XYZ file of C-alpha atoms in Angstrom:
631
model
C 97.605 115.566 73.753
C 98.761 119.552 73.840
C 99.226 121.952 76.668
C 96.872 124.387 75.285
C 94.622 124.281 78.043
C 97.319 125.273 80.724
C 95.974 129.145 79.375
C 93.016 127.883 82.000
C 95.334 128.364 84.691
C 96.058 131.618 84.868
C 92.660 133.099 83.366
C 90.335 131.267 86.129
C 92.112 133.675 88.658
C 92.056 136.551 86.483
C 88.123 135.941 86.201
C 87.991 135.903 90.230
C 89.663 138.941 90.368
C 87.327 140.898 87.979
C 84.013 138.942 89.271
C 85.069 139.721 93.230
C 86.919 143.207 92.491
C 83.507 144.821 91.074
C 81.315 142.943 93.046
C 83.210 143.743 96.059
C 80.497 144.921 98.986
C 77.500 143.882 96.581
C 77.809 139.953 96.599
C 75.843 137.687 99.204
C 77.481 136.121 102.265
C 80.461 135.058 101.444
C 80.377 133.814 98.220
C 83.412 135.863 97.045
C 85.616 133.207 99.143
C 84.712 130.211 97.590
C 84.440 131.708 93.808
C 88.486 132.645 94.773
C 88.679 129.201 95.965
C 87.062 126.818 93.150
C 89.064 129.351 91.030
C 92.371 128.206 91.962
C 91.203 124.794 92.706
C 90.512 124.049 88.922
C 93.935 125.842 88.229
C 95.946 123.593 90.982
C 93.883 120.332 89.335
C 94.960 121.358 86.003
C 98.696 122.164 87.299
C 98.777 118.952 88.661
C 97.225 117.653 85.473
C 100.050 119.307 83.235
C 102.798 118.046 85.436
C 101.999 114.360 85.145
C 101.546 114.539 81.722
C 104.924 116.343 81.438
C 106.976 114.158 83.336
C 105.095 110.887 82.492
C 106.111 111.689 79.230
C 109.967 111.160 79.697
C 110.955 113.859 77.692
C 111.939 117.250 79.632
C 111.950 119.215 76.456
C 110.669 122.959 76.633
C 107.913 123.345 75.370
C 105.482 126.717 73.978
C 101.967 125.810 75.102
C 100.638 129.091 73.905
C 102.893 131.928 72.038
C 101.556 135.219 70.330
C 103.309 138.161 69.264
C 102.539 141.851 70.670
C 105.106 143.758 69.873
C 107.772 143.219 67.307
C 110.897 145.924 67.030
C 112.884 144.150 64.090
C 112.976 140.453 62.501
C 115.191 139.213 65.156
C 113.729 140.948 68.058
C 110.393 140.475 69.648
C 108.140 141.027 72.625
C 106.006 137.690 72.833
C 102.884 136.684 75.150
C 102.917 133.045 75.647
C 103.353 129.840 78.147
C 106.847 128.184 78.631
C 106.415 124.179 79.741
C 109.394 122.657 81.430
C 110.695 121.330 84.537
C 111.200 124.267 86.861
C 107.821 126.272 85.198
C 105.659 123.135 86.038
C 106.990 122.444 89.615
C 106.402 126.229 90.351
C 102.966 125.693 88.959
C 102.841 122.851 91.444
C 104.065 125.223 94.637
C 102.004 128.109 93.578
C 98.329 126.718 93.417
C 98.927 124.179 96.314
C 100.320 126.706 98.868
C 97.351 129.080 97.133
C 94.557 126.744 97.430
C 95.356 125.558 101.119
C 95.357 129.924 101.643
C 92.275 130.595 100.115
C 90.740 127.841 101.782
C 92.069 128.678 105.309
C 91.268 132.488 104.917
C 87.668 131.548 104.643
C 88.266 130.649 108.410
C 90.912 133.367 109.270
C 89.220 136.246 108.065
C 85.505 135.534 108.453
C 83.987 138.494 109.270
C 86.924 141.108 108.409
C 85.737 144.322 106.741
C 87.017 144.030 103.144
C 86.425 140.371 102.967
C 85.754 140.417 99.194
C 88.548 142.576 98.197
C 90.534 140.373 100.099
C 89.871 137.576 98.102
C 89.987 140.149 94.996
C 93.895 140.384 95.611
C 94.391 136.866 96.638
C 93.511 136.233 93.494
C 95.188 138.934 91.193
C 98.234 137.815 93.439
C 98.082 133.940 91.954
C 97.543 135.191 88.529
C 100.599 137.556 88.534
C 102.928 135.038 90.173
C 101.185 131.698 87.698
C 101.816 134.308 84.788
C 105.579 135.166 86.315
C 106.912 131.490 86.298
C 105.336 130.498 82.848
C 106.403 133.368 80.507
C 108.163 132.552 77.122
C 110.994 135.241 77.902
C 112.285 138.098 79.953
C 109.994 140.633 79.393
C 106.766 138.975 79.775
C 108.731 138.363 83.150
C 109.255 142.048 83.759
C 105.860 142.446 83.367
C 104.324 139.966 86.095
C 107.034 140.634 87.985
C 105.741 144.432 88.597
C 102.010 142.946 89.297
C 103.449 140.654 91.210
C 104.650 143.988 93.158
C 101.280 145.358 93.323
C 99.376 142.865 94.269
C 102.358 142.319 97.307
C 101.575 145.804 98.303
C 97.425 145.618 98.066
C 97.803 142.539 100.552
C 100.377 144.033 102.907
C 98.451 147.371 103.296
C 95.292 145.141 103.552
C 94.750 147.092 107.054
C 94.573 150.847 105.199
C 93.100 152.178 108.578
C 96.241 150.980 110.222
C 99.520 153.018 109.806
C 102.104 150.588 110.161
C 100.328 148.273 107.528
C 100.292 151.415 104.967
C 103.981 151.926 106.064
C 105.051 148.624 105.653
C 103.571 148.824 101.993
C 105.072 151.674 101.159
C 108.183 150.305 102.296
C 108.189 147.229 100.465
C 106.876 148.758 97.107
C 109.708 151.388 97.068
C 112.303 149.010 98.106
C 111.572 146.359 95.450
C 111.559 149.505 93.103
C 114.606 149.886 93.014
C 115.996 147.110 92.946
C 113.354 146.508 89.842
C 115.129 148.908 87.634
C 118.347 147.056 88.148
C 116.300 144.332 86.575
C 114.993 146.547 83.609
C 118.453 148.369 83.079
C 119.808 144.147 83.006
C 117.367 142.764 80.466
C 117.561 146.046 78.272
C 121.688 145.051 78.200
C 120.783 141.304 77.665
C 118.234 141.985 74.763
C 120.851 144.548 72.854
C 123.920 141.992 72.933
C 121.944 138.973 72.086
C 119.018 140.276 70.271
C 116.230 138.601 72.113
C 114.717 138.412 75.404
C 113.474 134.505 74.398
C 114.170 132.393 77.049
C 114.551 129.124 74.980
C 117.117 131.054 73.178
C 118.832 132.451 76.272
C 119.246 129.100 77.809
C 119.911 127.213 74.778
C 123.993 125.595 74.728
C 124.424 126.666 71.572
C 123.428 129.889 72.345
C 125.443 130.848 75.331
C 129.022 131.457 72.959
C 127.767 134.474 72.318
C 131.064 136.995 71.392
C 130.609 139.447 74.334
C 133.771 141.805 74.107
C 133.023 144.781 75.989
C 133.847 145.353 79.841
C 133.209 147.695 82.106
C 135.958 147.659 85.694
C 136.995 144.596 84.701
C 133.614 142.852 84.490
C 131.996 141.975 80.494
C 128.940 143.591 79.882
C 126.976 140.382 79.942
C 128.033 139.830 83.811
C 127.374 143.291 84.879
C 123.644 142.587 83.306
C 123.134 139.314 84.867
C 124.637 140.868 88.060
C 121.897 144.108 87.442
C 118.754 140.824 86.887
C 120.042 139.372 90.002
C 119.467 143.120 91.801
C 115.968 142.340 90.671
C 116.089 139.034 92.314
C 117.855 139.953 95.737
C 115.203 142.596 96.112
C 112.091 140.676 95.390
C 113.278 137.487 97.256
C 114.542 139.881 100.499
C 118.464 139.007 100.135
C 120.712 141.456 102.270
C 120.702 144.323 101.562
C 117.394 144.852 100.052
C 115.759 142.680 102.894
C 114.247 145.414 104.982
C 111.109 145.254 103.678
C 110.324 141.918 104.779
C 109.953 141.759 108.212
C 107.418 144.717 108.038
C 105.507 143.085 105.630
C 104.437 140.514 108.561
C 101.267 143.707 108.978
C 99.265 142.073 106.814
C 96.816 139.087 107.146
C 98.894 136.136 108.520
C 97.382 133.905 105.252
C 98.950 136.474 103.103
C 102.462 135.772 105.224
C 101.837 132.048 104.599
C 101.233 132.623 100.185
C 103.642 135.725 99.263
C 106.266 135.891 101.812
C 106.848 132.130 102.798
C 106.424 129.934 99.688
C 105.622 132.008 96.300
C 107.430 135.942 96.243
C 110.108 135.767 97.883
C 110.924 132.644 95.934
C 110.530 134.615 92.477
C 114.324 135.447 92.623
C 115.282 132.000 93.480
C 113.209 130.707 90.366
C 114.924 133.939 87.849
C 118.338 132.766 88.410
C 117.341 129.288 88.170
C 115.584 130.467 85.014
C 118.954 131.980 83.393
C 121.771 129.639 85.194
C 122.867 128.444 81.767
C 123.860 132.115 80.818
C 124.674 132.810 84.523
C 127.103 129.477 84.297
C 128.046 129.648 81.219
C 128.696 133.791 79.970
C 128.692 135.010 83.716
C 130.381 133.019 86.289
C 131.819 135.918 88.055
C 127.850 136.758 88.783
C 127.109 133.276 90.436
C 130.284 133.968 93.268
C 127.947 137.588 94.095
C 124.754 135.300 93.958
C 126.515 132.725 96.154
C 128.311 135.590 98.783
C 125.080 137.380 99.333
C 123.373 134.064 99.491
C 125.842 133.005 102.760
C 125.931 136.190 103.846
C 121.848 136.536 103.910
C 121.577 132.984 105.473
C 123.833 133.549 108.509
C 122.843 137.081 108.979
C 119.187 136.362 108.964
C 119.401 133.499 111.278
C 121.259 135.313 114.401
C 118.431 137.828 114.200
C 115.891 135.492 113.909
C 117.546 133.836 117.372
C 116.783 137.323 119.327
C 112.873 138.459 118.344
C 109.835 138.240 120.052
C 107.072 138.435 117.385
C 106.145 135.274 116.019
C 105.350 136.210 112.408
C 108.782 138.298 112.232
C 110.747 134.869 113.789
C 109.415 133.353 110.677
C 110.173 136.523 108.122
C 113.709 136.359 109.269
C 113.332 132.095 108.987
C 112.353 132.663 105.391
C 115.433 135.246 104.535
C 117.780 132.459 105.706
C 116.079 129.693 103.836
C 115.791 131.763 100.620
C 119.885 132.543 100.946
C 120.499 128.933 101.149
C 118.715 128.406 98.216
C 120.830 131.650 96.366
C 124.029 129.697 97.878
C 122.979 126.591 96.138
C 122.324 128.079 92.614
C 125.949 129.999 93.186
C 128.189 126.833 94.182
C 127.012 125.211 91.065
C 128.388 124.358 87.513
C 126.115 123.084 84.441
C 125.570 119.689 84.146
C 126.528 116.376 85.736
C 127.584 116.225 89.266
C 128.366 120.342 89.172
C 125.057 120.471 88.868
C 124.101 119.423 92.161
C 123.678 122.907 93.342
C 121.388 124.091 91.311
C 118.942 120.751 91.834
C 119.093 120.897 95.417
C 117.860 124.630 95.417
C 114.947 124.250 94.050
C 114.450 121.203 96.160
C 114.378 123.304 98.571
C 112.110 125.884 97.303
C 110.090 122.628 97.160
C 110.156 121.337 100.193
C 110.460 124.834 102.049
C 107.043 126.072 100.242
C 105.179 123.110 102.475
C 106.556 123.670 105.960
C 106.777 127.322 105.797
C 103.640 127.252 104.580
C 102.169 125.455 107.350
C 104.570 127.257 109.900
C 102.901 130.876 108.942
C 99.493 128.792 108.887
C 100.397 127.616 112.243
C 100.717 131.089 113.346
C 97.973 132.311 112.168
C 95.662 129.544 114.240
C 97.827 130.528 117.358
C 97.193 134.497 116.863
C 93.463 133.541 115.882
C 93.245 132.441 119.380
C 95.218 134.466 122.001
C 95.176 137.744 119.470
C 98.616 139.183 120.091
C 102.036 138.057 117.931
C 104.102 138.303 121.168
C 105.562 134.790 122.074
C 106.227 136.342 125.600
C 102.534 137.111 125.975
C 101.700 132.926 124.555
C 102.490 129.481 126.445
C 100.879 126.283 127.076
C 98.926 126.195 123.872
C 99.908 122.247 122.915
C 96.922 122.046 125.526
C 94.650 124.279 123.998
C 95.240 123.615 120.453
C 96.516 119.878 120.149
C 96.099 119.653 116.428
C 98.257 123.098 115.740
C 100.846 121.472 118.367
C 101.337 118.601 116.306
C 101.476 120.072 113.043
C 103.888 123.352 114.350
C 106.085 120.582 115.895
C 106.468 119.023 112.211
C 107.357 121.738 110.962
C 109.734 122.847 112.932
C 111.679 119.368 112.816
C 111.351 119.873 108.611
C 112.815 123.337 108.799
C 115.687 122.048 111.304
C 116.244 119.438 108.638
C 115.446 116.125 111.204
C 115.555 113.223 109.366
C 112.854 111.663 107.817
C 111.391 115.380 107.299
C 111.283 116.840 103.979
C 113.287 119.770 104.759
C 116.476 116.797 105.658
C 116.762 115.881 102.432
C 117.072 119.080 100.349
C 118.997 120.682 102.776
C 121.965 117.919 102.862
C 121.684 118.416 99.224
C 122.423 122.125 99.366
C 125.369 121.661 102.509
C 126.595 118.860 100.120
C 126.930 121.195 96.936
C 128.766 123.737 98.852
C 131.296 121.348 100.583
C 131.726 119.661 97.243
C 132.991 123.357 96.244
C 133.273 126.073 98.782
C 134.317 125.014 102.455
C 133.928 128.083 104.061
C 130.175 128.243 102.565
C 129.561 125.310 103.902
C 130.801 125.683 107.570
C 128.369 128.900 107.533
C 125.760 126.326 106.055
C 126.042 123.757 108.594
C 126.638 126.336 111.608
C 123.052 128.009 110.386
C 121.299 124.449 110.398
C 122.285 124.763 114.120
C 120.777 128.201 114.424
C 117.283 127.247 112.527
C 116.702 124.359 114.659
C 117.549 126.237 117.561
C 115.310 129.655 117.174
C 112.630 127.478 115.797
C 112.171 125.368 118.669
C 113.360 128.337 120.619
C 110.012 129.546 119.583
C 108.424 126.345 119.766
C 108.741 125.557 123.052
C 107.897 129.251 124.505
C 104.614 129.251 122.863
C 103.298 125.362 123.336
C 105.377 124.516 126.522
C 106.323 127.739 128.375
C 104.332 128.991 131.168
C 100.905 129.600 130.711
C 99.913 132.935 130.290
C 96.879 134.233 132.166
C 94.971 134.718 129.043
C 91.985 137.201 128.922
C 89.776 134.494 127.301
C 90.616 130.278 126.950
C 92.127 129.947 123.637
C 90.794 127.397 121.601
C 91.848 125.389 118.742
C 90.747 126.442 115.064
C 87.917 125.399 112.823
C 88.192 122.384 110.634
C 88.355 124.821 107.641
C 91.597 126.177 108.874
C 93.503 123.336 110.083
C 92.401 121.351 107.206
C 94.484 122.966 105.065
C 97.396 122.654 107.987
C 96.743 118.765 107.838
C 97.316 118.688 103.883
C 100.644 121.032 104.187
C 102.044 118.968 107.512
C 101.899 115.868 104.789
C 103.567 117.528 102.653
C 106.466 118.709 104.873
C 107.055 114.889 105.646
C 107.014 113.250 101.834
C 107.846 115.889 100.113
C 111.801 115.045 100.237
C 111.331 111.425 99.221
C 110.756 112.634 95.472
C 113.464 111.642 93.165
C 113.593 115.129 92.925
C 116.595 115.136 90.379
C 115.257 112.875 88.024
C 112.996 115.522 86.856
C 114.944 118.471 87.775
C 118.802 119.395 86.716
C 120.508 122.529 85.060
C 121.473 120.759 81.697
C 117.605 118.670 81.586
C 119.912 115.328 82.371
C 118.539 113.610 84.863
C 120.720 113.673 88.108
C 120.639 111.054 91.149
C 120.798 112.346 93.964
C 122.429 110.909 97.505
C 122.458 111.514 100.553
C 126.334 112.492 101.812
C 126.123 110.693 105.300
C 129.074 112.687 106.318
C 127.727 115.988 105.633
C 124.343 114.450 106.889
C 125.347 113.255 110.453
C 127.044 116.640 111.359
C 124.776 118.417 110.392
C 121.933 116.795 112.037
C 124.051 116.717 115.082
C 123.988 120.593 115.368
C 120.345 120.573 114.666
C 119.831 117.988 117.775
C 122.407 120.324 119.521
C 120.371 123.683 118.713
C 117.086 121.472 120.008
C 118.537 120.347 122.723
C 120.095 124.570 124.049
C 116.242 125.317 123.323
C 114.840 123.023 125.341
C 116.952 123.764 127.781
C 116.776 127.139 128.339
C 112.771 127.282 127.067
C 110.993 124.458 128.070
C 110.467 125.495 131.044
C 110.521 129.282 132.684
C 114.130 130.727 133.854
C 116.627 132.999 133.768
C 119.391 131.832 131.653
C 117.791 132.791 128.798
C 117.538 136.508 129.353
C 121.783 136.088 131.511
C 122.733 134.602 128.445
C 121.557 137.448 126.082
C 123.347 140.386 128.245
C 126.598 137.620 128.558
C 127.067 139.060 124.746
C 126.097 142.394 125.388
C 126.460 144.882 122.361
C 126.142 142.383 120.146
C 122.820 140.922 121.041
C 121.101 144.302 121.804
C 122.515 144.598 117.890
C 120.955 141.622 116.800
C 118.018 142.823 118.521
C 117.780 145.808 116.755
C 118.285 144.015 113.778
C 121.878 145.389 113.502
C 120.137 148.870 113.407
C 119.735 148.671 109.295
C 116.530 150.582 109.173
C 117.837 153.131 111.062
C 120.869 153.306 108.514
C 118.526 153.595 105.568
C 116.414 156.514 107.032
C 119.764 158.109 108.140
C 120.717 157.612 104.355
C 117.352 158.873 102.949
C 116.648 161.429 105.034
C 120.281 162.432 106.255
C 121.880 162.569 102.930
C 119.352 162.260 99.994
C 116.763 164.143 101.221
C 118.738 166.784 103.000
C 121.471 167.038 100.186
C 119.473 166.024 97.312
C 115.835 166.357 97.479
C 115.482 169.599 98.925
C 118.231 171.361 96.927
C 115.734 170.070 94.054
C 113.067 170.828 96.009
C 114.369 174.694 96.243
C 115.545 174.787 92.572
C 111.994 173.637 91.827
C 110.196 175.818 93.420
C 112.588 179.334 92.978
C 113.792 178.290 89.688
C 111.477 176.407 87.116
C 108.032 177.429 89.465
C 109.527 181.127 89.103
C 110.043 180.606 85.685
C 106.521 179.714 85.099
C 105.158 182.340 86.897
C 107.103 185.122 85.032
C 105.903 183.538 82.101
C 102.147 183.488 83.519
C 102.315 187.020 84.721
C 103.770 188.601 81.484
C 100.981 186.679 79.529
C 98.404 188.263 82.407
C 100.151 191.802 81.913
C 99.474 191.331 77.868
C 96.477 190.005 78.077
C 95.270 192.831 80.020
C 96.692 195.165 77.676
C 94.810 194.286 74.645
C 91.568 193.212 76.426
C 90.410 196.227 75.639
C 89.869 195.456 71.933
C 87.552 193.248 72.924
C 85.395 195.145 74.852
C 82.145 194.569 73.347
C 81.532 198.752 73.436
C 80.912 199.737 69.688
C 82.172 203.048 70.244
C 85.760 201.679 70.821
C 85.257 200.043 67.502
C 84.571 202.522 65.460
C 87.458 204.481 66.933
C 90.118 201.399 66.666
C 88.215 200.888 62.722
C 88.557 204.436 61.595
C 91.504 205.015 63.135
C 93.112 201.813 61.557
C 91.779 203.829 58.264
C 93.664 206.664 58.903
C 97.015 204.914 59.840
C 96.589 202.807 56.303
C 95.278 206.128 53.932
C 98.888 208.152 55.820
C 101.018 204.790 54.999
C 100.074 205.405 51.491
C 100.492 208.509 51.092
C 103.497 208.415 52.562
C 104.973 205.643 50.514
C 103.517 207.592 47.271
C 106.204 210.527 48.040
């Protein structure tokens, strides 16, 4: 049987797009919500249909479902439009339509009776169809290419709120950002395609493809690392690694769903998945590019998880959660060789993209019920909600002991994997590993215990738990973030397409649980219950926390970069030449055509006297130039 009818998948939220984009205002009740919603439920069915038949097979072979050719430069290379079947495609096929389908459902609840509720959905959709058309495409540009409507559809969702300035700011912000680092990506596949002559991914990560004689260097680097380094730019900046994270945490302005599908289980992961995509070439042609992916990937992981111990806004907790899970995963993919036991790396980061897609998921979800009912993001404003909203209690508290990797939870398993790979290779990547494992459980039951334990807030109104249509959706995703880390995960994913068996290191395993227990144990300590260690502790360090605080203060370092030195140094020096030089320019031009033109109007008056005159007198001038020449 073929895989032509995977093409379903990615048109079915294409046609919800179109049908709720131009209907948008005109359809009855809300009929746009479920159209979304049966959309990507027949895509998640047929996803799920695909990757049975895939792996039920036994053979992990690539394979082109659908391939056509659009533009074609020479006979070796081509631009092609088509659908790439393996192992990491279908599992992101898996991720993307599950955590999508448990959104769209849930968002019927959340945003019921929001202005814009059918352009909501609109972008929901055109969101699933750019990332479903990102992790299928047949080779790098067809990536390029989702990957920028991927971008929009990011910034449509988190500027959702137009009347609101900080949600237009924070999609500004997050557009230009990922801008940038998006022509890294361009300037890295246009390298890539000229040295090997193809932007085919079955070529790129073929064996007998990656010998390719690359010669030139550039500071000591070849040509082919600085490329792969320039793709990974691409990568860092969609997936929020330091120092292109910035836009991340203000992204948290719009809808708490859209936290939950773009910035907790599908984006951000997009770099993850890209490296993954090229790790032959990266292991292979550029190993010198996996040590930056796995260095920004520790550095990103600690960095984002002492911040994450210091804020107050619930959805921004879990933005900075997400950075530090996301540079685990980037310190995975670096630590690791290709093939065999070297290997291990790269399988145990996208077990955790996995795993982390179901109980961040449900942990943005979960935040979204609890701001549903008390209507502020503050955790200092929240507090004994486990007896207002027992079923969100229950499913936030799974959650958290998945993300603090508590055994039998699915975020245990890949995570040991991942702290396993590194202390296999790089000690002092592991000790930051292990030491953040400590830090997640800690802020996350830091937060945990503040909002479902702490003292009750005299709330305005009595909160109340949320409709079966929202915690639904919660239910299916808490289920998920206990089994999913009892897949054989290896046996269907490994860099070389070997299977690999995977095991848990009870060494690594026991200390790091330990800290986790330890980091639970400091949070209920100091949150369980109202005092004032908490707030002693935080001055005890001083500079450093207010830092932390602030975030170490790098937004304020980019706007003193952009508007201290490139708009003050750069811009309006071209600003002035603009306007004095080429504007002047124009205008001289302008008025000397105006001065000209108002010279000769006169020929045109439309008065036949003038006429005559300017006829006979063009006579005369022609009879005298005769004469004269006759002389």
């Amino acid at each position: 049987m073929g895989y032509q009818y995977t093409i379903w998948i990615l048109i079915l939220p294409i046609v919800a797009f179109v049908i709720n984009g131009l209907g948008s205002g005109k359809l009855p009740g809300k009929i746009s919500g479920w159209i979304a919603t049966v959309a990507i439920g027949i895509s998640a069915f047929l996803s799920y249909k695909t990757a049975f038949q895939f792996f039920g097979s036994g053979s992990h072979e690539k394979i082109i479902a659908v391939k056509t050719t659009w533009l074609r430069f020479n006979e070796g290379l081509q631009i092609d439009m088509g659908i790439l079947l393996d192992p990491i495609s279908i599992m992101m096929l898996v991720v993307i339509t599950t955590v999508s389908l448990m959104v769209f459902v849930y968002s019927q609840g959340y945003m019921k009776g929001e202005k814009g509720y059918d352009r909501y959905f609109a972008f929901l959709s055109l969101f699933s169809f750019s990332m479903l058309g990102l992790v299928v495409a047949t080779n790098l540009f067809q990536t390029y290419m989702f990957w920028e409507l991927v971008g929009v559809s990011s910034y449509l969702l988190i500027g959702f709120y137009y009347d609101k300035p900080a949600a237009v700011a924070a999609s500004k912000k997050a557009f230009i950002v990922t801008r940038f680092a998006d022509l890294g990506f361009l300037i890295g596949i246009l390298i890539i395609s000229f040295y090997t002559g193809t932007f085919d991914f079955d070529i790129l990560t073929r064996p007998e493809a990656m010998t390719l004689p690359v010669t030139a260097t550039f500071l000591g680097l070849s040509t082919m690392t600085w490329a792969l380094l320039l793709v990974f730019m691409g990568g860092a900046g969609k997936s929020a690694m330091f120092p292109l994270h910035i836009w991340l945490p203000d992204a948290m302005e719009g809808p708490t769903p859209v936290s939950a599908l773009i910035h907790a289980a599908t984006m951000v992961v997009a770099g993850v998945y890209l490296v993954a995509r090229l790790f032959p070439t990266y292991s292979v042609l550029a190993p010198d590019a996996l040590e930056v992916v796995a260095f920004i990937g520790a550095f990103t992981t600690l960095f984002a998880a002492v911040i994450a111990c210091t804020q107050f806004d619930i959805k921004r907790i879990l933005a900075f959660s997400t950075m530090s899970q996301i540079g685990y995963m980037m310190l995975a993919l670096g630590v690791s060789g290709y093939g065999g036991e070297e290997g291990l790396g790269y399988t145990a980061s996208l077990f955790h993209l996995f795993t982390h897609a179901f109980f961040k998921a449900l942990l943005f979800l979960g935040a979204g019920s609890i701001i549903h009912a008390v209507h502020t993001n503050d955790i200092r404003e929240m507090g004994g909600l486990r007896k207002y909203q027992p079923i969100t209690h229950i499913l936030f508290l799974i959650a958290c002991l998945a993300i603090a990797g508590i055994p039998p939870f699915a975020g245990f398993f890949s995570k040991d994997e991942i702290l396993a790979a590194a202390f296999a290779t790089h000690p002092i990547y592991y000790i930051i590993g292990t030491l953040v494992a400590g830090l997640t459980a800690f802020y996350m039951f830091r937060l945990y215990f503040i909002v479902f334990w702490g003292k009750s807030t005299s709330y305005t109104h009595t909160p109340h738990e949320s409709p079966v249509i929202m915690t639904l959706p919660m239910m299916i995703l808490g289920i998920g973030s206990v089994v999913a880390g009892l897949i054989p995960f290896g046996s269907y994913i490994s860099s070389d397409g070997v299977p690999l068996k995977g095991h848990i290191d009870w060494v690594v395993a026991t200390i790091s649980v330990v800290l986790a227990l330890v980091g639970i144990l400091i949070a209920f300590k100091f949150y369980k219950t109202e005092s004032a260690k908490p707030e002693a502790i935080s001055k005890s360090f001083g500079a450093f926390y207010r830092s932390a605080l602030s975030k170490f203060y790098f937004d304020e370092l980019y706007i003193a970069i952009t508007k201290g030195v490139i708009f003050r140094f750069v811009s309006k020096p071209l600003a002035w030449f603009d306007r004095n030089v080429i504007d002047a320019f124009m205008n001289l031009i302008a008025a000397i055509t105006n001065w000209v033109s108002s010279q000769i109007k006169e020929f045109q008056s439309g008065q036949l006297q003038k006429y005559a005159f300017i006829f006979i007198s063009g006579v005369i001038i022609i009879l005298l130039s005769f004469l004269y020449a006759n002389q």
